[in-house]
Coordinates of C-alpha atoms and ligand atoms in Angstrom, one line a residue:
M1356 CA -37.4 -64.1 81.3
P1357 CA -39.2 -61.9 83.8
S1358 CA -42.9 -62.0 82.9
N1359 CA -45.5 -59.2 83.0
P1360 CA -46.8 -58.8 86.5
L1361 CA -50.5 -59.3 87.3
K1362 CA -52.1 -56.2 88.8
L1363 CA -54.4 -56.8 91.7
T1364 CA -56.8 -53.9 92.6
I1365 CA -58.9 -54.1 95.8
L1366 CA -62.4 -53.1 94.6
G1367 CA -63.9 -53.5 98.0
S1368 CA -62.4 -54.2 101.5
G1369 CA -65.6 -54.2 103.5
T1370 CA -67.8 -56.8 105.2
S1371 CA -71.2 -57.9 103.9
M1372 CA -73.0 -54.7 104.9
G1373 CA -70.2 -52.4 103.7
V1374 CA -68.8 -49.4 105.7
P1375 CA -70.4 -47.1 106.5
S1376 CA -73.2 -49.5 107.6
L1377 CA -76.6 -48.1 106.9
G1378 CA -77.9 -45.8 109.7
C1379 CA -74.8 -46.2 111.8
H1380 CA -73.1 -43.1 113.4
C1381 CA -70.0 -44.8 114.9
R1382 CA -66.7 -43.1 114.4
V1383 CA -65.6 -45.4 111.6
C1384 CA -68.9 -45.1 109.7
T1385 CA -68.6 -41.3 110.0
S1386 CA -64.8 -41.1 109.5
S1387 CA -63.4 -38.6 107.0
D1388 CA -60.5 -41.0 106.1
P1389 CA -61.5 -42.4 102.7
R1390 CA -59.9 -45.7 103.6
D1391 CA -62.7 -46.2 106.2
N1392 CA -65.1 -46.3 103.3
R1393 CA -65.4 -49.9 102.3
L1394 CA -67.5 -51.4 99.5
R1395 CA -68.4 -55.1 99.6
P1396 CA -65.4 -57.5 99.1
S1397 CA -64.0 -58.0 95.6
V1398 CA -60.8 -57.7 93.7
L1399 CA -59.9 -57.1 90.1
L1400 CA -57.1 -59.0 88.4
S1401 CA -55.7 -57.6 85.3
R1402 CA -52.8 -58.6 83.0
N1403 CA -52.1 -57.9 79.3
G1404 CA -55.2 -55.9 79.0
Q1405 CA -57.5 -58.7 80.2
Q1406 CA -59.5 -58.4 83.3
V1407 CA -61.1 -60.8 85.7
V1408 CA -63.1 -60.0 88.8
I1409 CA -63.4 -62.2 91.9
D1410 CA -67.1 -62.0 92.9
T1411 CA -69.7 -59.6 91.7
T1412 CA -70.8 -57.8 94.8
P1413 CA -73.9 -55.7 95.2
D1414 CA -71.5 -52.8 94.6
F1415 CA -70.1 -54.2 91.4
R1416 CA -71.5 -51.5 89.1
Q1417 CA -70.1 -48.8 91.3
Q1418 CA -66.8 -50.5 91.6
A1419 CA -66.5 -50.9 87.8
L1420 CA -67.4 -47.2 87.3
R1421 CA -64.9 -46.1 90.0
I1422 CA -62.0 -47.7 88.2
G1423 CA -63.3 -47.1 84.6
L1424 CA -63.6 -50.8 83.8
Q1425 CA -63.7 -51.1 80.0
R1426 CA -63.9 -54.8 79.6
L1427 CA -64.3 -58.0 81.5
D1428 CA -62.9 -61.4 80.5
A1429 CA -64.2 -63.7 83.3
V1430 CA -65.7 -63.8 86.8
L1431 CA -64.4 -66.1 89.5
F1432 CA -66.8 -66.8 92.4
T1433 CA -65.5 -67.6 96.0
H1434 CA -69.0 -68.6 97.2
A1435 CA -72.6 -67.6 96.9
H1436 CA -73.3 -65.3 99.8
A1437 CA -75.4 -62.3 98.8
D1438 CA -72.5 -59.9 99.4
H1439 CA -70.5 -61.8 96.7
I1440 CA -73.0 -62.4 94.0
F1441 CA -75.7 -59.8 93.9
G1442 CA -74.1 -57.6 91.3
F1443 CA -74.2 -60.5 88.8
D1444 CA -76.8 -58.9 86.6
D1445 CA -74.5 -56.0 86.0
I1446 CA -72.2 -58.0 83.7
R1447 CA -74.8 -57.3 80.9
P1448 CA -73.0 -54.1 79.6
F1449 CA -69.9 -56.2 79.0
N1450 CA -71.9 -58.9 77.2
M1451 CA -73.2 -56.2 74.9
R1452 CA -69.9 -54.4 74.4
Q1453 CA -67.9 -57.6 73.8
K1454 CA -70.7 -59.3 72.0
S1455 CA -70.0 -62.6 73.7
P1456 CA -71.0 -64.6 76.8
L1457 CA -68.8 -64.2 79.8
P1458 CA -67.1 -67.2 81.3
I1459 CA -67.8 -67.7 85.0
Y1460 CA -66.0 -70.1 87.3
A1461 CA -67.3 -71.4 90.6
N1462 CA -67.7 -74.6 92.6
A1463 CA -70.8 -76.8 92.3
E1464 CA -72.5 -75.4 95.4
T1465 CA -72.1 -71.8 94.2
I1466 CA -73.4 -72.6 90.7
E1467 CA -76.4 -74.2 92.3
V1468 CA -77.2 -71.0 94.3
L1469 CA -76.6 -68.8 91.2
R1470 CA -79.1 -71.0 89.2
N1471 CA -81.7 -70.4 91.9
A1472 CA -81.0 -66.8 92.7
F1473 CA -80.8 -65.8 89.0
A1474 CA -83.1 -68.4 87.5
Y1475 CA -84.0 -66.1 84.5
V1476 CA -80.3 -66.3 83.4
F1477 CA -80.2 -70.1 83.3
D1478 CA -83.7 -71.2 82.4
G1479 CA -83.0 -71.1 78.6
R1480 CA -86.4 -69.5 77.9
P1481 CA -86.6 -66.8 75.2
K1482 CA -86.3 -63.2 76.6
V1483 CA -87.8 -59.9 75.6
S1484 CA -85.0 -58.0 77.3
T1485 CA -81.3 -58.6 77.9
V1486 CA -80.1 -61.0 80.6
P1487 CA -76.5 -61.9 81.5
A1488 CA -75.0 -64.3 79.0
V1489 CA -72.5 -66.7 80.5
T1490 CA -70.6 -69.9 80.0
V1491 CA -70.4 -71.9 83.2
N1492 CA -67.2 -73.5 84.3
H1493 CA -67.2 -75.8 87.3
I1494 CA -63.9 -75.4 89.1
S1495 CA -62.3 -78.7 89.4
G1496 CA -58.6 -77.7 89.3
R1497 CA -56.3 -75.1 88.2
I1498 CA -57.7 -72.4 85.9
E1499 CA -55.8 -70.8 83.0
L1500 CA -56.7 -67.1 82.7
L1501 CA -54.8 -63.9 82.1
G1502 CA -52.0 -65.9 80.5
T1503 CA -51.2 -67.5 83.8
T1504 CA -52.5 -70.2 86.3
I1505 CA -55.0 -69.5 89.0
T1506 CA -55.2 -72.1 91.8
P1507 CA -58.4 -72.5 93.8
I1508 CA -57.8 -72.8 97.5
P1509 CA -60.5 -74.8 99.4
L1510 CA -61.5 -73.0 102.6
V1511 CA -64.1 -73.4 105.4
H1512 CA -66.6 -70.6 105.9
G1513 CA -68.8 -71.6 108.9
D1514 CA -70.6 -74.6 107.6
L1515 CA -69.9 -73.8 103.9
N1516 CA -67.1 -75.1 101.6
V1517 CA -65.8 -72.0 99.8
L1518 CA -62.8 -71.0 97.7
G1519 CA -59.9 -68.6 97.8
F1520 CA -57.6 -68.1 94.9
R1521 CA -53.8 -68.1 94.4
F1522 CA -52.1 -66.5 91.4
G1523 CA -48.3 -66.5 91.3
R1524 CA -47.0 -65.0 94.5
A1525 CA -50.3 -63.7 95.9
A1526 CA -53.4 -65.2 97.3
Y1527 CA -56.9 -63.8 98.0
L1528 CA -58.8 -65.4 100.8
T1529 CA -62.0 -63.5 101.6
D1530 CA -64.6 -65.1 103.8
F1531 CA -63.3 -68.0 105.8
S1532 CA -63.2 -69.2 109.4
A1533 CA -60.6 -71.9 108.9
V1534 CA -58.0 -73.2 106.4
P1535 CA -58.0 -77.0 106.1
D1536 CA -54.6 -78.5 106.6
S1537 CA -54.7 -79.8 103.0
S1538 CA -54.8 -76.2 101.7
L1539 CA -51.8 -75.0 103.7
P1540 CA -49.2 -76.3 101.2
L1541 CA -50.9 -74.2 98.5
L1542 CA -50.2 -71.1 100.5
Q1543 CA -46.4 -71.2 100.9
N1544 CA -43.9 -68.6 99.6
L1545 CA -46.4 -65.8 99.2
D1546 CA -45.4 -62.2 98.7
D1547 CA -48.9 -60.9 99.4
L1548 CA -51.6 -62.6 101.3
I1549 CA -55.0 -60.9 101.4
L1550 CA -57.2 -62.4 104.1
D1551 CA -60.4 -62.2 106.0
A1552 CA -60.1 -60.2 109.3
L1553 CA -63.6 -59.1 110.2
R1554 CA -63.1 -57.6 113.7
D1555 CA -61.8 -58.4 117.1
T1556 CA -64.8 -60.2 118.6
P1557 CA -65.3 -63.8 117.4
H1558 CA -67.7 -64.6 114.6
P1559 CA -68.8 -68.2 113.5
M1560 CA -68.0 -67.6 109.8
H1561 CA -65.1 -65.2 109.8
Q1562 CA -61.6 -64.8 111.2
T1563 CA -60.8 -62.2 113.9
V1564 CA -57.7 -60.0 113.8
E1565 CA -56.1 -62.4 116.3
Q1566 CA -56.9 -65.5 114.2
A1567 CA -55.6 -63.8 111.0
L1568 CA -52.3 -62.9 112.8
R1569 CA -51.9 -66.5 113.9
L1570 CA -52.4 -67.7 110.3
I1571 CA -49.9 -65.1 109.1
D1572 CA -47.4 -66.4 111.7
Q1573 CA -47.9 -69.9 110.3
L1574 CA -47.7 -69.1 106.5
K1575 CA -45.1 -66.3 106.8
P1576 CA -46.0 -64.3 103.7
R1577 CA -43.8 -61.2 103.0
R1578 CA -46.8 -58.9 103.3
A1579 CA -50.4 -59.5 104.5
W1580 CA -53.5 -57.4 104.0
F1581 CA -56.8 -57.6 105.8
T1582 CA -60.1 -57.6 104.0
H1583 CA -63.8 -58.2 104.6
I1584 CA -63.4 -55.6 107.4
A1585 CA -66.3 -54.5 109.6
H1586 CA -66.9 -51.0 111.1
E1587 CA -65.3 -52.0 114.4
L1588 CA -61.8 -51.5 112.9
P1589 CA -60.7 -48.0 112.1
H1590 CA -58.1 -48.0 109.3
A1591 CA -55.2 -45.8 110.6
E1592 CA -55.6 -46.9 114.2
T1593 CA -55.6 -50.6 113.4
N1594 CA -52.5 -50.2 111.2
E1595 CA -50.8 -48.4 114.2
R1596 CA -51.9 -51.3 116.5
L1597 CA -50.5 -53.9 114.1
R1598 CA -47.1 -52.1 114.0
S1599 CA -47.0 -51.9 117.8
L1600 CA -47.8 -55.6 118.0
G1601 CA -44.8 -56.3 115.9
Y1602 CA -46.5 -56.8 112.6
P1603 CA -45.2 -54.0 110.4
H1604 CA -45.8 -56.1 107.3
V1605 CA -49.4 -56.6 108.0
Q1606 CA -51.9 -53.8 107.1
M1607 CA -55.5 -53.1 106.5
S1608 CA -56.3 -53.1 102.8
Y1609 CA -58.5 -50.4 101.4
D1610 CA -60.6 -49.8 98.3
G1611 CA -58.4 -48.8 95.4
L1612 CA -55.2 -50.4 96.7
E1613 CA -53.1 -51.8 93.9
L1614 CA -50.5 -54.6 94.1
D1615 CA -48.2 -55.9 91.4
V1616 CA -48.0 -59.6 91.6
E1617 CA -45.3 -61.8 90.1
V1618 CA -46.8 -64.6 88.1
E1619 CA -45.6 -67.2 85.6
D1620 CA -46.4 -67.1 82.0
R1621 CA -48.7 -69.5 80.2
T1622 CA -49.1 -69.4 76.5
P1623 CA -52.4 -67.6 75.9
S1624 CA -54.9 -69.1 73.6
P1625 CA -55.3 -66.7 70.7
K1626 CA -58.6 -64.9 70.3
I1627 CA -59.7 -61.6 68.9
E1628 CA -61.2 -59.1 71.2
L1629 CA -62.5 -55.9 70.0
Q1630 CA -63.2 -52.9 72.1
Q1631 CA -65.9 -50.4 71.5
S1632 CA -64.4 -47.1 70.6
A1633 CA -64.0 -43.9 72.6
P1634 CA -63.3 -40.6 70.9
F1635 CA -60.2 -41.1 68.8
A1636 CA -57.7 -38.6 67.3
V1637 CA -54.9 -39.0 64.9
F1638 CA -51.9 -36.6 64.9
S1639 CA -49.3 -36.3 62.2
S1640 CA -46.5 -35.4 64.6
P1641 CA -45.6 -35.5 68.3
Q1642 CA -45.7 -31.7 68.3
A1643 CA -49.3 -31.7 67.2
W1644 CA -50.2 -34.2 69.9
N1645 CA -48.5 -31.9 72.5
T1646 CA -50.4 -28.8 71.2
Y1647 CA -53.6 -30.7 71.8
Y1648 CA -53.0 -32.5 75.1
A1649 CA -50.5 -30.3 77.0
P1650 CA -53.1 -27.6 77.9
L1651 CA -55.3 -30.4 79.3
H1652 CA -52.4 -31.5 81.5
R1653 CA -52.5 -35.0 80.2
G1654 CA -49.7 -37.4 79.6
S1655 CA -49.5 -40.5 77.6
V1656 CA -49.3 -44.3 78.0
L1657 CA -47.5 -45.1 74.8
A1658 CA -47.1 -48.1 72.5
I1659 CA -44.3 -47.7 70.0
G1660 CA -43.8 -49.9 66.9
N1661 CA -44.7 -50.6 63.3
F1662 CA -47.8 -52.7 64.0
D1663 CA -47.9 -54.1 60.5
G1664 CA -50.9 -56.3 60.5
I1665 CA -51.9 -55.7 64.2
H1666 CA -51.4 -59.4 65.0
L1667 CA -52.0 -61.1 68.3
G1668 CA -48.7 -59.8 69.8
H1669 CA -49.6 -56.2 68.8
Q1670 CA -53.1 -56.6 70.1
E1671 CA -51.7 -57.7 73.5
I1672 CA -49.6 -54.5 73.7
L1673 CA -52.4 -52.2 72.6
R1674 CA -54.9 -53.8 75.0
D1675 CA -52.4 -53.3 77.8
V1676 CA -51.9 -49.7 76.8
A1677 CA -55.6 -49.0 76.8
H1678 CA -56.1 -50.7 80.1
R1679 CA -53.2 -48.9 81.9
A1680 CA -54.3 -45.5 80.5
A1681 CA -57.9 -46.2 81.6
I1682 CA -56.7 -46.7 85.1
S1683 CA -54.2 -43.8 85.2
G1684 CA -56.3 -41.3 83.2
D1685 CA -53.5 -40.7 80.7
V1686 CA -54.0 -40.7 76.9
A1687 CA -53.7 -44.2 75.4
T1688 CA -51.5 -43.5 72.4
A1689 CA -49.7 -45.4 69.6
L1690 CA -46.6 -43.9 68.1
T1691 CA -45.9 -45.3 64.7
F1692 CA -44.0 -44.2 61.6
E1693 CA -44.9 -43.6 58.0
P1694 CA -43.3 -44.8 55.8
P1695 CA -41.9 -47.7 57.9
P1696 CA -38.3 -46.9 58.9
L1697 CA -36.8 -49.8 56.7
K1698 CA -38.4 -48.3 53.6
V1699 CA -36.3 -45.2 54.2
L1700 CA -33.2 -46.7 55.6
R1701 CA -32.9 -49.9 53.5
P1702 CA -35.5 -50.0 50.8
D1703 CA -34.2 -53.2 49.3
A1704 CA -34.6 -55.1 52.5
A1705 CA -38.0 -53.6 53.4
P1706 CA -40.7 -56.3 53.4
R1707 CA -44.0 -55.9 51.6
R1708 CA -46.6 -54.5 54.0
L1709 CA -49.5 -56.6 55.2
S1710 CA -51.7 -53.6 56.1
T1711 CA -52.2 -50.0 55.0
N1712 CA -51.7 -47.0 57.2
F1713 CA -55.4 -46.6 57.2
Q1714 CA -56.0 -50.1 58.5
R1715 CA -53.4 -49.6 61.3
I1716 CA -55.2 -46.4 62.5
E1717 CA -58.5 -48.2 62.3
W1718 CA -57.2 -50.9 64.5
F1719 CA -55.7 -48.5 67.1
R1720 CA -59.2 -47.1 67.4
V1721 CA -60.9 -50.5 67.6
M1722 CA -58.4 -51.7 70.3
G1723 CA -59.5 -48.8 72.5
L1724 CA -56.7 -46.3 72.1
E1725 CA -57.5 -42.6 72.4
S1726 CA -55.0 -41.3 69.9
A1727 CA -52.4 -42.2 67.4
V1728 CA -49.3 -40.3 66.2
V1729 CA -48.3 -41.2 62.7
H1730 CA -44.9 -39.6 62.5
E1731 CA -43.2 -39.1 59.2
F1732 CA -40.0 -41.1 59.2
T1733 CA -37.1 -39.2 57.7
L1734 CA -33.3 -39.7 57.5
E1735 CA -33.1 -36.7 59.9
L1736 CA -35.3 -38.5 62.4
S1737 CA -33.2 -41.6 62.0
K1738 CA -30.1 -39.7 63.2
L1739 CA -31.4 -38.9 66.6
S1740 CA -29.5 -40.9 69.3
P1741 CA -31.6 -43.1 71.6
E1742 CA -31.3 -40.4 74.3
E1743 CA -32.3 -37.6 72.0
F1744 CA -35.3 -39.6 70.7
V1745 CA -36.5 -40.3 74.2
K1746 CA -36.0 -36.8 75.5
Q1747 CA -37.3 -34.9 72.6
I1748 CA -40.2 -37.1 71.4
L1749 CA -41.3 -39.2 74.3
V1750 CA -40.6 -36.9 77.3
T1751 CA -41.0 -33.4 76.0
Q1752 CA -43.6 -33.8 73.3
L1753 CA -45.6 -37.0 74.2
R1754 CA -45.4 -36.3 78.0
V1755 CA -44.9 -40.0 78.5
R1756 CA -45.8 -41.8 81.8
A1757 CA -45.4 -45.4 80.6
V1758 CA -44.2 -47.0 77.4
L1759 CA -45.0 -50.5 76.3
V1760 CA -42.9 -52.1 73.7
G1761 CA -42.2 -55.6 72.4
E1762 CA -39.1 -57.3 73.9
N1763 CA -37.1 -57.0 70.7
F1764 CA -37.9 -53.2 70.3
R1765 CA -35.1 -51.1 68.8
F1766 CA -34.9 -47.4 68.4
G1767 CA -32.6 -44.4 67.7
Y1768 CA -29.6 -44.0 65.4
R1769 CA -28.4 -47.3 64.0
Q1770 CA -31.0 -49.1 66.1
A1771 CA -28.7 -48.7 69.1
G1772 CA -31.5 -48.4 71.7
T1773 CA -33.0 -51.6 73.2
A1774 CA -35.9 -52.2 75.6
E1775 CA -33.3 -52.5 78.4
H1776 CA -31.8 -49.2 77.4
L1777 CA -35.2 -47.6 77.4
K1778 CA -35.8 -48.9 80.9
V1779 CA -32.7 -47.2 82.1
L1780 CA -33.7 -43.9 80.5
G1781 CA -37.2 -44.3 81.9
S1782 CA -35.9 -44.7 85.4
H1783 CA -33.8 -41.5 85.1
L1784 CA -36.5 -39.5 83.3
G1785 CA -39.5 -40.6 85.3
F1786 CA -41.6 -43.0 83.1
R1787 CA -42.3 -46.7 83.4
V1788 CA -41.2 -49.1 80.6
I1789 CA -42.9 -52.4 80.2
A1790 CA -41.3 -54.8 77.7
V1791 CA -44.2 -57.1 76.7
P1792 CA -43.2 -60.7 76.0
P1793 CA -44.2 -62.1 72.6
V1794 CA -47.3 -64.1 72.1
V1795 CA -46.5 -67.7 71.2
Y1796 CA -48.9 -69.7 69.0
R1797 CA -48.4 -73.4 68.7
G1798 CA -44.7 -73.0 69.5
E1799 CA -44.0 -70.1 67.2
V1800 CA -43.5 -66.5 68.2
V1801 CA -46.3 -64.4 66.6
S1802 CA -44.6 -61.8 64.4
S1803 CA -45.4 -59.7 61.3
T1804 CA -42.7 -61.8 59.5
A1805 CA -44.5 -65.0 60.3
V1806 CA -47.8 -63.6 59.1
R1807 CA -46.2 -62.4 55.8
R1808 CA -44.6 -65.8 55.2
E1809 CA -48.0 -67.6 55.7
I1810 CA -49.8 -65.1 53.4
A1811 CA -47.1 -65.4 50.7
E1812 CA -47.5 -69.2 50.8
G1813 CA -51.3 -69.0 50.6
N1814 CA -51.8 -70.4 54.2
V1815 CA -54.4 -67.9 55.0
G1816 CA -56.0 -70.1 57.7
R1817 CA -52.8 -70.1 59.7
A1818 CA -52.2 -66.4 59.0
D1819 CA -55.7 -65.7 60.3
R1820 CA -54.9 -67.5 63.6
L1821 CA -51.8 -65.4 64.1
L1822 CA -53.7 -62.3 63.3
G1823 CA -56.7 -63.3 65.5
R1824 CA -59.0 -62.4 62.6
P1825 CA -59.2 -63.0 58.8
F1826 CA -56.5 -61.4 56.6
V1827 CA -58.1 -58.7 54.5
L1828 CA -57.5 -57.0 51.2
T1829 CA -59.2 -53.7 50.6
G1830 CA -59.4 -51.6 47.5
D1831 CA -61.2 -50.1 44.6
V1832 CA -63.4 -52.2 42.3
V1833 CA -62.4 -51.9 38.7
S1834 CA -64.2 -53.2 35.7
G1835 CA -62.3 -56.2 34.5
K1836 CA -61.8 -57.3 31.0
G1837 CA -65.4 -58.6 30.9
I1838 CA -64.1 -62.0 29.9
G1839 CA -65.2 -63.5 33.2
H1840 CA -68.7 -62.2 32.7
R1841 CA -69.1 -63.4 29.2
F1842 CA -67.7 -66.9 29.7
T1843 CA -68.2 -67.9 33.3
V1844 CA -69.6 -66.0 36.2
P1845 CA -69.8 -62.3 37.1
T1846 CA -66.9 -61.2 39.3
L1847 CA -65.6 -58.1 41.0
N1848 CA -62.1 -57.1 40.2
L1849 CA -60.1 -55.5 43.1
V1850 CA -57.1 -53.3 43.0
A1851 CA -55.7 -54.1 46.4
D1852 CA -54.4 -51.3 48.7
Q1853 CA -52.1 -53.8 50.4
E1854 CA -48.6 -54.7 49.1
L1855 CA -48.7 -58.4 49.9
L1856 CA -51.2 -60.7 48.3
P1857 CA -51.9 -64.3 49.2
A1858 CA -50.2 -66.8 46.8
N1859 CA -52.0 -67.4 43.5
G1860 CA -54.9 -69.7 44.0
V1861 CA -58.6 -69.9 44.9
Y1862 CA -59.9 -69.0 48.3
I1863 CA -63.0 -69.1 50.5
T1864 CA -63.6 -65.5 51.4
R1865 CA -66.3 -63.1 52.6
T1866 CA -66.7 -59.8 50.9
L1867 CA -67.9 -56.6 52.4
L1868 CA -69.4 -54.1 49.9
D1869 CA -68.9 -50.4 50.8
G1870 CA -72.1 -49.2 52.4
E1871 CA -73.2 -52.6 53.7
S1872 CA -72.8 -53.8 57.2
K1873 CA -72.8 -57.6 56.6
S1874 CA -70.3 -59.4 54.5
R1875 CA -71.3 -61.9 51.8
R1876 CA -70.0 -65.3 51.1
S1877 CA -67.6 -65.3 48.2
V1878 CA -64.9 -67.2 46.3
T1879 CA -61.8 -65.3 45.3
N1880 CA -59.3 -66.1 42.7
I1881 CA -55.8 -64.6 42.8
G1882 CA -53.7 -65.1 39.8
M1883 CA -53.0 -64.6 36.1
R1884 CA -56.3 -66.1 34.7
P1885 CA -54.4 -68.7 32.7
T1886 CA -57.5 -70.1 31.1
F1887 CA -57.8 -66.7 29.3
N1888 CA -54.1 -66.4 28.8
G1889 CA -54.0 -63.5 31.2
T1890 CA -50.7 -61.7 31.8
A1891 CA -51.4 -59.4 34.8
L1892 CA -52.1 -60.5 38.3
S1893 CA -55.7 -60.0 39.3
V1894 CA -57.8 -60.4 42.4
E1895 CA -61.3 -61.5 41.3
T1896 CA -64.1 -62.2 43.7
Y1897 CA -67.4 -64.0 42.9
L1898 CA -70.2 -63.2 45.4
L1899 CA -72.4 -66.3 46.2
D1900 CA -75.3 -64.0 47.0
A1901 CA -74.9 -60.9 44.8
P1902 CA -77.1 -57.9 45.2
E1903 CA -79.5 -57.1 42.4
E1904 CA -77.8 -53.8 41.5
F1905 CA -74.1 -53.4 41.9
T1906 CA -72.9 -49.9 43.0
A1907 CA -70.1 -50.3 45.5
K1908 CA -66.9 -48.6 44.5
R1909 CA -64.8 -50.2 47.3
I1910 CA -64.8 -53.7 48.8
E1911 CA -63.0 -55.6 51.5
I1912 CA -62.2 -59.3 51.0
R1913 CA -61.6 -61.4 54.1
F1914 CA -59.7 -64.6 53.5
W1915 CA -60.8 -67.7 55.4
K1916 CA -59.3 -70.8 53.7
R1917 CA -57.4 -71.8 50.6
L1918 CA -59.4 -74.0 48.3
R1919 CA -56.9 -74.9 45.6
G1920 CA -54.1 -73.7 43.4
E1921 CA -54.5 -71.9 40.2
R1922 CA -55.0 -74.1 37.2
K1923 CA -55.4 -73.7 33.4
F1924 CA -58.5 -75.4 32.1
A1925 CA -58.9 -76.5 28.5
T1926 CA -62.2 -74.7 28.0
A1927 CA -64.3 -72.1 29.7
D1928 CA -66.9 -74.7 30.4
E1929 CA -64.5 -76.8 32.4
L1930 CA -63.5 -73.7 34.3
K1931 CA -67.2 -73.0 34.9
A1932 CA -67.7 -76.6 36.3
Q1933 CA -64.8 -76.1 38.6
I1934 CA -66.2 -72.8 39.9
A1935 CA -69.5 -74.6 40.6
R1936 CA -67.5 -77.1 42.8
D1937 CA -65.7 -74.2 44.5
V1938 CA -69.0 -72.5 45.3
A1939 CA -70.4 -75.7 46.7
A1940 CA -67.3 -76.2 48.9
T1941 CA -67.6 -72.6 50.1
H1942 CA -71.3 -73.0 51.1
R1943 CA -70.4 -76.3 52.9
F1944 CA -67.6 -74.5 54.8
F1945 CA -69.7 -71.6 56.1
S1946 CA -72.6 -73.9 57.0
R1947 CA -70.3 -76.1 59.0
L1948 CA -68.8 -73.1 60.6
R1949 CA -72.2 -71.8 61.7
T1950 CA -73.2 -75.2 63.3
F1951 CA -69.9 -75.3 65.1
R1952 CA -70.2 -71.8 66.4
S1953 CA -73.7 -72.2 67.7
A1954 CA -72.7 -75.4 69.4
R1955 CA -69.7 -73.8 71.1
Q1956 CA -70.9 -70.4 72.1
P1957 CA -74.2 -70.7 73.9
V1958 CA -75.5 -67.2 74.7
G1959 CA -77.9 -66.8 77.6
Y1960 CA -77.6 -70.2 79.1
S1961 CA -74.9 -72.4 80.5
S1962 CA -72.8 -74.8 78.6
D1963 CA -72.0 -77.3 81.3
Ligands
ZN3227 ZN1 -68.7 -62.0 102.5
ZN3228 ZN1 -70.5 -48.1 112.2
ZN3229 ZN1 -69.6 -65.2 103.1

């Protein structure tokens, strides 16, 4: 299975002072070739919508702005020289947007310098203003990030021990004067080697062009790229020199250069990641989308699917769409259908939906997309051949530049089109197709079907893990029969918008009342109310901390854990006693959760 490539972007290709160097009027510092403009050395690694930078240079803020960086998942440090760490304070906006500390990875020496240089980050004292929030990871071996493995490469940089990094078939080695013999085996079979080549005259801490070429002769990567370049080396002229020296596969890198790197997949650990929203628009047809965006000369990066539940697999696709669109400037768009095609084509076989159309749209927005097209699905639409579907809808109307679909994606009349088919059409019609491999959680492919099964069986805890967030029911509050109130405890009765309910039983939940921003602890019963000889299925929720006055017309119930099955009690008093035990269990559950969280997610100081 070919896996998603990792994208490497050169954020800065310059030496510690950058090029132009302040006050210098040499021909490179005054060159009009943009590739002679070099910010301080750093790269961005991105994959599946996640992003990692190597080093936070003094230019980090500018580099992040230049590529429209929307989120950050980790920072790897090579070493602690000022040109590699001084942008560290600028990770704060990502802390705030993502509402979580940022993992940083470095060797012990680098962490020591960071602690001194940025003492206010690590001293654990209360702050009146924001400081970077991080979790500190000492690098002691391979690192799992971006759904793949990153290998640290020990290097010598003058009298310092520093790190380079290898990921799949590429390695990034900035700042070094020598590669220890023990690191050479880690650098075999590379497609792309990005390496220090400061200038021609020797330097105690960096490689010269000559030394870089000797290392390239030894390691034989398919391509090599210079970085950490000083103002002595003009871009175009040096490339010309490399060609004439017999190194056509060796080039100067430059800010903005992007490389696709082949990497191996590792099962990602599921976690939810919300993005702050940009402006967001919903269209009822591809034509409507076209009317809006065509005059702006904007195309789309497109996700197509049903997205029922927006589980971890969907989230991965949507994140990737948002990310690619942020880089290319196209409109991050989801194309989905209403009703779901199966409800039209084979109503008997159509599964109960986990989510409403409204929830789907809300999630598109939250995942950072810019627009959604909710196209009415009709028999007529189902008769389009795969080619017609692609030409009419994707190419003509949605002006597609790239499409991301799940690997098992099917489209067109009789579901004849596959992801492979789409790739062929894309190569003829000029758009990229990325088939995103499924997310695997504990050995199982995450799918809407799997989530539905867990919900139907009442395993809401497991369903929550596949969804990356609690399963929710939304709906109107109706006044119940009043029996609950008279005999036991006051409850809210919900008419759920969703088609699929968790199995009958009692659940630990949190309930959000319309108009409030914080959910309240609750216990929710789904069932027939057998103690009162009920005959209709009801969803009743009991708030552990109810407001004085109760005015909400709509509520949202978030399911955390199943407590027990539904039982018939002999008397209302017995039921009331059981409810008291359920309430106590719920309080215990959330208290434990709180302790666990504060122990695991230190904000503002290190965890090592
Ligand atoms: Zn440096
Ligand atoms: Zn200069
Ligand atoms: Zn250095």
